[in-house]
Coordinates of C-alpha atoms in Angstrom, one line a residue:
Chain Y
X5 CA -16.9 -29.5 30.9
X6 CA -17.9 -28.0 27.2
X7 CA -19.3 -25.0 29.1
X8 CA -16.5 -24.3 31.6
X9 CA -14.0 -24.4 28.1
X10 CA -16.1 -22.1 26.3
X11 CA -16.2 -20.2 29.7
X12 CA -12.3 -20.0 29.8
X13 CA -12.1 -19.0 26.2
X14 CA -14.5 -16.1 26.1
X15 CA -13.3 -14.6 29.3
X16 CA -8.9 -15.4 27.8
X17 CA -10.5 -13.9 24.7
X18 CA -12.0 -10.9 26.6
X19 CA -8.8 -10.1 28.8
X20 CA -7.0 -10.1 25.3
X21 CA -8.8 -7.6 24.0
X22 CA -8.5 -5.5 26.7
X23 CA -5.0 -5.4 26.9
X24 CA -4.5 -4.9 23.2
X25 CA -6.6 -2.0 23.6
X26 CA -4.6 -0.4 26.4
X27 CA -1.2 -1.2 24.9
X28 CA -2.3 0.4 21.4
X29 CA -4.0 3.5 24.0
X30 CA -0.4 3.8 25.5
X31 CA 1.7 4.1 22.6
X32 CA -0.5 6.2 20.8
X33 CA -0.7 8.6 23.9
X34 CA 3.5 9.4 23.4
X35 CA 3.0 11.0 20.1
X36 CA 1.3 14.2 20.0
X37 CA -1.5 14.6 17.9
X38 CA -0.1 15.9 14.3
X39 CA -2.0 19.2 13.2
X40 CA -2.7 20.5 10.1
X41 CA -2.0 24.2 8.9
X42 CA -2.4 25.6 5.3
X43 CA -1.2 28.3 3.8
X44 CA -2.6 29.7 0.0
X45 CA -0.4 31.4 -2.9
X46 CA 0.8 34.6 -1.9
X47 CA 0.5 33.9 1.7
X48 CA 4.3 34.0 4.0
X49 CA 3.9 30.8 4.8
X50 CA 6.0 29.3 7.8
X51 CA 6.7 26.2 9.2
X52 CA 7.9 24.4 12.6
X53 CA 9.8 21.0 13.6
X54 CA 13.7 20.2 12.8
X55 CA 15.0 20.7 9.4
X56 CA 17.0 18.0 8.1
X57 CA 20.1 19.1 9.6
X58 CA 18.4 18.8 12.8
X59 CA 17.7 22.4 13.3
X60 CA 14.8 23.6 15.2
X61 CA 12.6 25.7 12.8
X62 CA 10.9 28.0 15.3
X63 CA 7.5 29.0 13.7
X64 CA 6.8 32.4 12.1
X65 CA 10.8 33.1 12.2
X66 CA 11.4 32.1 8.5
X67 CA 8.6 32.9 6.3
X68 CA 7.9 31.2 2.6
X69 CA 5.5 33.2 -0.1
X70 CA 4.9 31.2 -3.2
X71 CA 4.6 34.0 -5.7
X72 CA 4.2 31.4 -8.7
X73 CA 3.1 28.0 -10.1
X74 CA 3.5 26.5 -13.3
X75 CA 4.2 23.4 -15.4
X76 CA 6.1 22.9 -18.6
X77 CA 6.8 19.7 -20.6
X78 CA 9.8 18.2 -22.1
X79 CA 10.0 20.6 -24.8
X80 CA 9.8 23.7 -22.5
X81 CA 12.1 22.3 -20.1
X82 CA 14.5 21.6 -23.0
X83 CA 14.2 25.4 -24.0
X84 CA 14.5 26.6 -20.2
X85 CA 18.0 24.3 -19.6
X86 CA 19.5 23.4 -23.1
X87 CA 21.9 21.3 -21.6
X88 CA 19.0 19.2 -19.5
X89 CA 18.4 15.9 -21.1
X90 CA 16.3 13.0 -19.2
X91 CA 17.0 9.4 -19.5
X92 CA 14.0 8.4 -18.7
X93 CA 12.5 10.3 -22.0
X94 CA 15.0 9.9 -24.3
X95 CA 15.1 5.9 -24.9
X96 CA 14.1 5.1 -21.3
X97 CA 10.7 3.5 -20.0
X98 CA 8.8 7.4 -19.9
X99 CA 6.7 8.7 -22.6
X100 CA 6.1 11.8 -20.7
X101 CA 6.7 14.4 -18.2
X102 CA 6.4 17.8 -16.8
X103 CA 8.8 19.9 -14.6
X104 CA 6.5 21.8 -12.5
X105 CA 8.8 24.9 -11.5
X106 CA 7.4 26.9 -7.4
X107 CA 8.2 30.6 -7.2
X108 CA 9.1 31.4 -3.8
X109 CA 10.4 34.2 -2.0
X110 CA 12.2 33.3 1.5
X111 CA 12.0 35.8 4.4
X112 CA 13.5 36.1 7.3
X113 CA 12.0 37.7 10.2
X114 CA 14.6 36.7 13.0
X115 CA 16.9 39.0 14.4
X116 CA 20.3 36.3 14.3
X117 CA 21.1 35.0 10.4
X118 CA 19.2 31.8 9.5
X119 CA 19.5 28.9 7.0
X120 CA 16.5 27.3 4.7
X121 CA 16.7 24.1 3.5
X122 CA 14.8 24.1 0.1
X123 CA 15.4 20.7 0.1
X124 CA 13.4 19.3 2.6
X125 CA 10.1 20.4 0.7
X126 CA 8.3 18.6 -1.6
X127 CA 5.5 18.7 -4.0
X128 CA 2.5 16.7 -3.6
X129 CA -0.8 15.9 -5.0
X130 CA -2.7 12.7 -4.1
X131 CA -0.5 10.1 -4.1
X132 CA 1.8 11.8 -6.1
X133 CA 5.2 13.0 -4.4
X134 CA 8.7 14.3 -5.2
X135 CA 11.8 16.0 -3.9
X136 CA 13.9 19.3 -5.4
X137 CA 15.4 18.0 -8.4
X138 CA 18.3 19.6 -7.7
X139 CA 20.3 19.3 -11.6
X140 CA 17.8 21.7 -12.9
X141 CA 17.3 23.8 -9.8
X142 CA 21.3 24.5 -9.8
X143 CA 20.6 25.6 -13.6
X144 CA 17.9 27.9 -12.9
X145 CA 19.2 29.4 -9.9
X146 CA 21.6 32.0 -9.5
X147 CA 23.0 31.0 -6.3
X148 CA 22.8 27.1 -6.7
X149 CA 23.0 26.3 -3.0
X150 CA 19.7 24.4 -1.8
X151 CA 20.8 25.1 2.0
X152 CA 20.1 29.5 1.6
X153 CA 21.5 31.8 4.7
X154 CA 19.4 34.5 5.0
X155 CA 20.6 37.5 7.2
X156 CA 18.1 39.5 9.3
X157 CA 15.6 40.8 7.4
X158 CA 17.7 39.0 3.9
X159 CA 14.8 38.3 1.3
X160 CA 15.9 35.4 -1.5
X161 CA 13.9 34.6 -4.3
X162 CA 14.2 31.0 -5.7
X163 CA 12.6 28.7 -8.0
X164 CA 12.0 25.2 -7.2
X165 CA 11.9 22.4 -9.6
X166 CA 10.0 19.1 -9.2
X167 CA 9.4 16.7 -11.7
X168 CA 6.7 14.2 -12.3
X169 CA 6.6 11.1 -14.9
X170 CA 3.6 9.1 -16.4
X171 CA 5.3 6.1 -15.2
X172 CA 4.7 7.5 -11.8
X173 CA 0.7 6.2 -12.5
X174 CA -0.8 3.0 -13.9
X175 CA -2.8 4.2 -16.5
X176 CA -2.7 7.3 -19.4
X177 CA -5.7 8.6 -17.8
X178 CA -4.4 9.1 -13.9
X179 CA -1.6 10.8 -15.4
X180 CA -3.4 13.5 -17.5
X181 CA -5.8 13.6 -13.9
X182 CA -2.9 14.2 -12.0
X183 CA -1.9 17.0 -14.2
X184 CA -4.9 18.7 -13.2
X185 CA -4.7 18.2 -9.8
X186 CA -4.3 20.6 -7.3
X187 CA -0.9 20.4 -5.1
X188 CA 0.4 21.2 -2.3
X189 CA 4.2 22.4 -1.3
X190 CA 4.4 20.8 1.7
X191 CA 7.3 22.9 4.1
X192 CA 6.9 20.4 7.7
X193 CA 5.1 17.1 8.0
X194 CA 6.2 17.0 11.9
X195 CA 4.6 17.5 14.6
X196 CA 2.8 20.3 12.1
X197 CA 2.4 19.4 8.8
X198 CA 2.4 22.9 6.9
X199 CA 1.7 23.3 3.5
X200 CA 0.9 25.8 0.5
X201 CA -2.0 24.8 -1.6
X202 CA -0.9 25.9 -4.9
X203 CA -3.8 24.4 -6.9
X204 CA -3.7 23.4 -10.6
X205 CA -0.8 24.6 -12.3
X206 CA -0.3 26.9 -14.9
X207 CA 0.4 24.4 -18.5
X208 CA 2.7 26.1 -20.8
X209 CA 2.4 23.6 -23.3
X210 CA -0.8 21.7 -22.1
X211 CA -4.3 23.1 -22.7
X212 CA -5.4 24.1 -19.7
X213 CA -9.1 24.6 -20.6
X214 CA -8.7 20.4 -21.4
X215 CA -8.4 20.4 -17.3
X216 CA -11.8 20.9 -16.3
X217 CA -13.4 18.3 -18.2
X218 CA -11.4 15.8 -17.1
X219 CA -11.2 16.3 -13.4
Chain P
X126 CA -24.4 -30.4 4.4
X127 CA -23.3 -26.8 4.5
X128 CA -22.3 -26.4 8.6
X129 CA -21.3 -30.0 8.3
X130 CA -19.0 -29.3 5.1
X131 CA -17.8 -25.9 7.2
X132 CA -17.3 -27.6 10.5
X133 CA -15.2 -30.5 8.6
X134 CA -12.8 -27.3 7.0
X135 CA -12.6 -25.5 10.2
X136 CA -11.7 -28.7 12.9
X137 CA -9.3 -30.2 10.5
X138 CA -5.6 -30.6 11.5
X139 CA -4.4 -29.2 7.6
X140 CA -6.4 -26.2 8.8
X141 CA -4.7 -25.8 12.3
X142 CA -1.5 -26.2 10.4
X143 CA -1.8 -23.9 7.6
X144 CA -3.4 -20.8 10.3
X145 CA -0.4 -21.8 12.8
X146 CA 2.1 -21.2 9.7
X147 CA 0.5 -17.8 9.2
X148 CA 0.2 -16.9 12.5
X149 CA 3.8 -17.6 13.0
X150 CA 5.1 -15.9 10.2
X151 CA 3.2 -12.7 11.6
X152 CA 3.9 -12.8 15.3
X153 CA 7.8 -13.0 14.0
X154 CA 7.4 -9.9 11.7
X155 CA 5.9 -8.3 14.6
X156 CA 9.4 -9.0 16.5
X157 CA 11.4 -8.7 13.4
X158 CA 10.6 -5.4 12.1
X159 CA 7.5 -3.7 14.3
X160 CA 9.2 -4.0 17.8
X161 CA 12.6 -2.6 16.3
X162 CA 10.6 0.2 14.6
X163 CA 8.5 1.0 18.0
X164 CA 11.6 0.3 21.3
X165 CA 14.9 -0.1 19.0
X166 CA 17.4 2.6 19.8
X167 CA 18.4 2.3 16.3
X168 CA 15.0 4.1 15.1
X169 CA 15.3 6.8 17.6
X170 CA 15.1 9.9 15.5
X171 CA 12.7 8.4 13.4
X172 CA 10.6 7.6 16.8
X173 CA 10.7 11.6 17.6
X174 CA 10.8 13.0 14.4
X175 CA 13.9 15.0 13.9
X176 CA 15.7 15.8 11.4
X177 CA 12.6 16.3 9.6
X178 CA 11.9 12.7 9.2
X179 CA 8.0 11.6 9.9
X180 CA 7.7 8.8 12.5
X181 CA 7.0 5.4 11.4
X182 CA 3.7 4.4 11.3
X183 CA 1.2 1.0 12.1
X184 CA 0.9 1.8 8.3
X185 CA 4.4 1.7 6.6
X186 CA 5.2 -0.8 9.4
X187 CA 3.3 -4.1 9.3
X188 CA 3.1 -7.0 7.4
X189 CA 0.9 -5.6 4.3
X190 CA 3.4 -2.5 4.1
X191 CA 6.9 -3.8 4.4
X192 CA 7.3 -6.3 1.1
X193 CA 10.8 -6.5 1.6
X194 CA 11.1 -7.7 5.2
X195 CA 11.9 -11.7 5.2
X196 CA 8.4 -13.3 7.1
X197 CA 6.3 -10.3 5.2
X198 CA 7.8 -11.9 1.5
X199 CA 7.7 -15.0 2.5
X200 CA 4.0 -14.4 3.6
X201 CA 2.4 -13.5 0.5
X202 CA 5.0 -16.1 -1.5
X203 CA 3.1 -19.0 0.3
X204 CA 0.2 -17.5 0.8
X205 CA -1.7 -19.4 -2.6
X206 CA -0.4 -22.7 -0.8
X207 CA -1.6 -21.8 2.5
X208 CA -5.0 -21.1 1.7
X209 CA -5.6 -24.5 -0.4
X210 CA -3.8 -25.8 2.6
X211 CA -7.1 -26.3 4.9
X212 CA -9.7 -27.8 2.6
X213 CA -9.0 -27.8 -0.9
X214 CA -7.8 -31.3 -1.5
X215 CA -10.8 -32.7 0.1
X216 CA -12.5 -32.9 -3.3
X217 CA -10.2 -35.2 -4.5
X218 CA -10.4 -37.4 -1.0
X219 CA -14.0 -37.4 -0.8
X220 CA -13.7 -39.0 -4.2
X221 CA -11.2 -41.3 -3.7
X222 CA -12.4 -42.6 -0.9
X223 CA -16.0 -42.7 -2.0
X224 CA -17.0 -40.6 0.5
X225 CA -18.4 -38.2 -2.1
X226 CA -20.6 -40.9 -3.5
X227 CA -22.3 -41.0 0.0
X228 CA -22.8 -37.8 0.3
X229 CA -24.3 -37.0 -2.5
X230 CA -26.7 -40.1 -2.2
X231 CA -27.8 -38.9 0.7
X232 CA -28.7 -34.8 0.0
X233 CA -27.7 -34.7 -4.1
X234 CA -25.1 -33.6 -5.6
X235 CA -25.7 -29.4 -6.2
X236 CA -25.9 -29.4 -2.2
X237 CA -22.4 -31.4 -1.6
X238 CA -20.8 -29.3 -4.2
X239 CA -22.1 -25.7 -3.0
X240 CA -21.3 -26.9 0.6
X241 CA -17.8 -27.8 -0.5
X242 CA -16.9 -24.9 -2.7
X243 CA -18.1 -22.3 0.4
X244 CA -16.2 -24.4 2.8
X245 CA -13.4 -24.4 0.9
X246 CA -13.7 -20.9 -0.1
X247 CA -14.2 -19.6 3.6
X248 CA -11.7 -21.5 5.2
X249 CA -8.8 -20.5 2.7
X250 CA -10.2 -16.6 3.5
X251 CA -9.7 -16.8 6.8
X252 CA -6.4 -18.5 6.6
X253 CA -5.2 -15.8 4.5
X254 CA -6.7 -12.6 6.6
X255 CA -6.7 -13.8 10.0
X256 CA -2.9 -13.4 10.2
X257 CA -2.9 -9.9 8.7
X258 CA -5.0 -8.9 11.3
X259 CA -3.1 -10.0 13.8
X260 CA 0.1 -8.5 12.6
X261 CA -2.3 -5.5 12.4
X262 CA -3.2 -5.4 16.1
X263 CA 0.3 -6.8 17.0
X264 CA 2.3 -3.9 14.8
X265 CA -0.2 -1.3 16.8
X266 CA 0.7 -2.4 20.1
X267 CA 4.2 -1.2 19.4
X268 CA 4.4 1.7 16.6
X269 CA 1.6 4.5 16.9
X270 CA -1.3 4.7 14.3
X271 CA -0.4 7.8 12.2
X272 CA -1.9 9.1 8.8
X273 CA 0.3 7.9 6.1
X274 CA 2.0 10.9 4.2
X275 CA 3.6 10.4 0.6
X276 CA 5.5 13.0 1.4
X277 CA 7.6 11.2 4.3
X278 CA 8.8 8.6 1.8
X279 CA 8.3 6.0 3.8
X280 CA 4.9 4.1 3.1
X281 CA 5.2 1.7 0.2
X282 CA 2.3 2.5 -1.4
X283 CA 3.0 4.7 -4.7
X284 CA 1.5 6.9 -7.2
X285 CA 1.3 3.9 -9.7
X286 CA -0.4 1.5 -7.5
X287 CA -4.1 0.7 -7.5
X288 CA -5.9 2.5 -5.0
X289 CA -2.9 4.5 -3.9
X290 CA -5.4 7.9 -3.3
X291 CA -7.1 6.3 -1.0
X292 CA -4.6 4.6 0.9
X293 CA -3.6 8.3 1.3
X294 CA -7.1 9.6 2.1
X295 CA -8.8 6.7 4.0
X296 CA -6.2 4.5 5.4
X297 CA -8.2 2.1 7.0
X298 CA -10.5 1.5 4.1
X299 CA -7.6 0.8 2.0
X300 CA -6.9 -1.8 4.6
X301 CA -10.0 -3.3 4.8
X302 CA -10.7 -3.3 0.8
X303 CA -7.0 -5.2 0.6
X304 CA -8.7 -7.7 3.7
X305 CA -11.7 -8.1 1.1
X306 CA -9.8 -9.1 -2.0
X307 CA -7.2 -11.3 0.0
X308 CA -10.2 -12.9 1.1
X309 CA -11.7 -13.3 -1.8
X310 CA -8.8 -14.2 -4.4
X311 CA -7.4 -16.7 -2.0
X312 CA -11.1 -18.0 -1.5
X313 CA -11.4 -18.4 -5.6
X314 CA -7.9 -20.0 -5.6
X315 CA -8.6 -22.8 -3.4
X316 CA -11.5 -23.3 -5.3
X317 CA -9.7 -23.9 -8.2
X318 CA -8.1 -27.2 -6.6
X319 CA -11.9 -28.5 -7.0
X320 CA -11.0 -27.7 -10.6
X321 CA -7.7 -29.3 -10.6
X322 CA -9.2 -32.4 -8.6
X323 CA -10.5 -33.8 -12.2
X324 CA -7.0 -33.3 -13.7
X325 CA -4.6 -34.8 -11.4
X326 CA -4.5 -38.2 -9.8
X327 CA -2.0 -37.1 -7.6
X328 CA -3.5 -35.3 -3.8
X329 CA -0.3 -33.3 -3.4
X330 CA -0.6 -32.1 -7.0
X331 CA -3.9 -30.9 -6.3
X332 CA -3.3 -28.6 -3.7
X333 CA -0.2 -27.1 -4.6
X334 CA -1.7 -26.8 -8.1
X335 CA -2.6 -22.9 -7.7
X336 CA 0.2 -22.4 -5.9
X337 CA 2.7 -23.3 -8.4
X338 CA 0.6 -21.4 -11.3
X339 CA 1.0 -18.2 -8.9
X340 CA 5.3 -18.7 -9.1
X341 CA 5.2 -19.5 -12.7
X342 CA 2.9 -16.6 -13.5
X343 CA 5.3 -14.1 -10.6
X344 CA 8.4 -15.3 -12.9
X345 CA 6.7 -15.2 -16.3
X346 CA 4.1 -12.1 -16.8
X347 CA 7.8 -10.0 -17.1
X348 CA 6.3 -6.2 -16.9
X349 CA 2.5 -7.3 -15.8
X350 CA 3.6 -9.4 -13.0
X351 CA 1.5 -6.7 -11.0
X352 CA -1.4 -9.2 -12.1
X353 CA 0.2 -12.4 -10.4
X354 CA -1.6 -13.2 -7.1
X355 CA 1.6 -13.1 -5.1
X356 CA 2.0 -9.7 -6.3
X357 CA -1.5 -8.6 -5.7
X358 CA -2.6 -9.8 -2.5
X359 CA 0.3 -7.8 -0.9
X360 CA -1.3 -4.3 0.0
X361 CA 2.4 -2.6 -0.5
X362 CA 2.1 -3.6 -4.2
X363 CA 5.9 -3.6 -5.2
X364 CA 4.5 -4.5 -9.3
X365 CA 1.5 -1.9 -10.2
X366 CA -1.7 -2.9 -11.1
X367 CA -5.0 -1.7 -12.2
X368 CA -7.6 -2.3 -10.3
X369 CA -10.6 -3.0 -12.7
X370 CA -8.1 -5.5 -14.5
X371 CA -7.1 -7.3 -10.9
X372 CA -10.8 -7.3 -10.5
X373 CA -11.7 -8.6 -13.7
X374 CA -9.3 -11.3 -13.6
X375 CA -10.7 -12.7 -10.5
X376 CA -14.1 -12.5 -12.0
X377 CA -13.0 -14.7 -14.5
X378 CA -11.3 -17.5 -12.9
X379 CA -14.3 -17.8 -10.3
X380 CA -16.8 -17.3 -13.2
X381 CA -14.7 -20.1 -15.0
X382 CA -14.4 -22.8 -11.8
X383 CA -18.6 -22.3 -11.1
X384 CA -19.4 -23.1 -14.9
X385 CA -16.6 -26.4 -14.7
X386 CA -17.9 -27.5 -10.7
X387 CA -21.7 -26.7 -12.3
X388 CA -21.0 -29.2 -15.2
X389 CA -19.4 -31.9 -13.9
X390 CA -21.4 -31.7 -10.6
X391 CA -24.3 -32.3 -13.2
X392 CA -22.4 -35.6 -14.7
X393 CA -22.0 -36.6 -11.2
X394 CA -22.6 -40.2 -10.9
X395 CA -22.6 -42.4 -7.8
X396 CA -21.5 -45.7 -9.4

């Protein structure tokens, strides 16, 4: 009797499995698998999927070159925007923080007008994430529109503004590491994820020579 | 005394009861917020990934990655109190009932209290893990297994969090690490109702000891309630926390409970 129940067990136990395994196999067979391409600083770097408006970006169509990558503190960011001031600084829970500003130049190699949504990339290092903070971009920016129409052949320069705060880590010494990182813009996540590496930025107001003994 | 000790945990009804509870709790996240996520019409665009938006994920989806979703919060709430559920109070029967006494004059008293404090320890473990797994598999049968990406803005984990690089890097080791210290911390908690046995007279008190220390310390640590078990067992981490702290913590409580259990299982007396 013992024997048939382990019998029964084993083999509801087996046929379980099994069908766990081909469910997971099916839903995992939908998606397609997501690839991976990078582009370096300099590089006309393009991207593919749907922009947030719901466009489809087709590849190669739209090109990005980073030209530039830098970070600046409070202080600098202060002297870059005089009106900028940050609540999380002044009297809020942040002791510090840097604006890291990306130098692109947007191309467009289609022959019908196109639209970039600056938006919809983000900086990224690690863990470590953010969007266009779009107060200071408007500032720096001539044209303050984050959605940019490019005509055929239209070049646009533009400089993007991300900003990153110690209270984005758990300790004093993951935030000076993640200060000399290396990031990544990332243009796409699906179904390509496409990305510039920009490696360590260039401190203004940091010592940069502090970077390499720390990483 | 130890398979005895183990078998007794394992074939008790308080054990059935407090692995049913979790199991439930994670078949209806599963059908709460996984199935939704995976067939719901609502998440369609998020299913395809336009408009830019990155499909959800076994990883921003289950019960260790959505904090916020009713059984998921109400998992790791009771989760102190379900793993002293299954064996923890037996201490306090054994020695009420003088069922401790014959044990011990049968095989001494360091083997009945090692037998009990792995016993206990195991059985609160697998109470606490089992069900993540299982909302694991069960999320997976439903939402695909993609790389999480702190880009999309969906996965909970964030810079600030303990191990957040590697959730990033090697998903499934973050996942299994988390499986080890749930284990573990919810082992050392039920092991501290041995503890506890000695200071209340009261069974119920005994068992829901840790758990009530867990809400006072969630409500009271103010800006390091990352350090309060319900806050740390959750791999989504809502409060940060630093690892070798978390770590150190444990350490301490289980280094604390085997110096108490080693003393008084040396004043142990029969009569």
């Amino acid at each position: 009797m013992r024997r048939w129940r382990v019998t029964a067990a084993c083999i509801l136990a087996t046929a379980t499995a099994i069908a766990c395994i081909a469910r997971i196999a099916y839903v995992n067979e939908s998606f397609p698998d997501i690839t991976e391409r990078s582009f370096g600083i300099g590089d006309a770097a393009f991207y593919s999927g749907e922009d947030s408006s719901g466009q489809t970006v087709v590849p190669g169509e739209v090109r990005v070159t980073v030209t530039g990558f830098r970070a600046i503190g409070y202080d600098g960011l202060k002297a870059l925007v005089p009106d900028y001031e940050d609540s999380l600084i002044d009297g809020g829970p942040a002791s510090d923080m840097r604006a890291f500003l990306v130098e692109v130049a947007l191309d467009n190699h289609a022959r019908e007008a196109r639209t970039v949504h600056v938006r919809d990339f983000s900086l990224e290092s690690g863990a470590w994430t953010n969007g266009l903070y779009t107060p200071v971009y408007v500032a720096l920016n001539e044209d303050p529109a984050t959605i940019v129409t490019l005509a055929p052949g239209q070049t646009e320069k533009r400089t993007l503004v991300y900003l990153a705060y110690d209270i984005q880590t758990n300790s004093p010494k993951r935030w000076k590491r993640l200060l000399c990182s290396d990031f990544s813009l990332i243009l796409s996540l699906f179904p390509e994820k496409c990305s510039v590496k920009l490696g360590c930025p260039a401190q203004v107001d940091f010592d940069e020579r502090n970077c390499d003994a720390r990483r | 005394m130890l398979v005895a000790e183990i078998k007794r945990a394992f074939s008790s009804w308080s054990f059935l009861a407090a692995f049913l509870v979790g199991l439930a709790l994670a078949t209806a996240q599963v059908a709460l917020v996984a199935l939704p996520y995976g067939l719901g019409s609502a998440w369609a665009s998020w299913q395809s990934g336009g408009k830019g938006f990155y499909p959800n994920s076994v990883l921003n989806s289950w019960m260790g990655a959505t904090p916020f979703s009713l059984c998921s919060a109400l998992f790791f709430f009771i989760l102190p109190l379900l793993a002293c559920i299954p064996h923890a109070g037996s201490l306090y029967s054994d020695l009420k009932g003088g069922l401790a006494a014959n044990i011990v004059t049968r095989c001494g008293a360091a083997r009945y209290f090692l037998a009990k404090s792995a016993a206990t320890f195991l059985s609160a473990g697998v109470v606490a893990v089992f069900p993540l797994l299982a909302n694991l598999v069960g999320t997976a049968m439903f939402v695909p297994l993609l790389d999480p990406e702190p880009s999309a803005g969906t996965f909970f984990v964030s810079s600030s969090a303990m191990l957040s690089d590697l959730f990033y890097e090697a998903p499934w080791s973050y996942v299994a690490l988390f499986a080890i210290i749930d284990f573990a911390a919810c082992g050392i908690l039920a092991c501290s109702c041995l503890v506890f046995t000695y200071f209340f007279s009261n069974g119920f008190v005994v068992t829901a000891a840790p758990f009530i220390l867990c809400v006072i310390s969630h409500f009271a640590l103010g800006g390091a309630q990352g350090y309060s078990p319900i806050n740390f067992l959750n791999p989504a981490q809502v409060y940060s926390a630093q690892l070798s702290l978390v770590l150190a913590e444990c350490m301490l409580l289980a280094t604390a409970e085997a110096a108490f259990l080693a003393w008084r299982c040396r004043r142990f007396e029969v009569l």
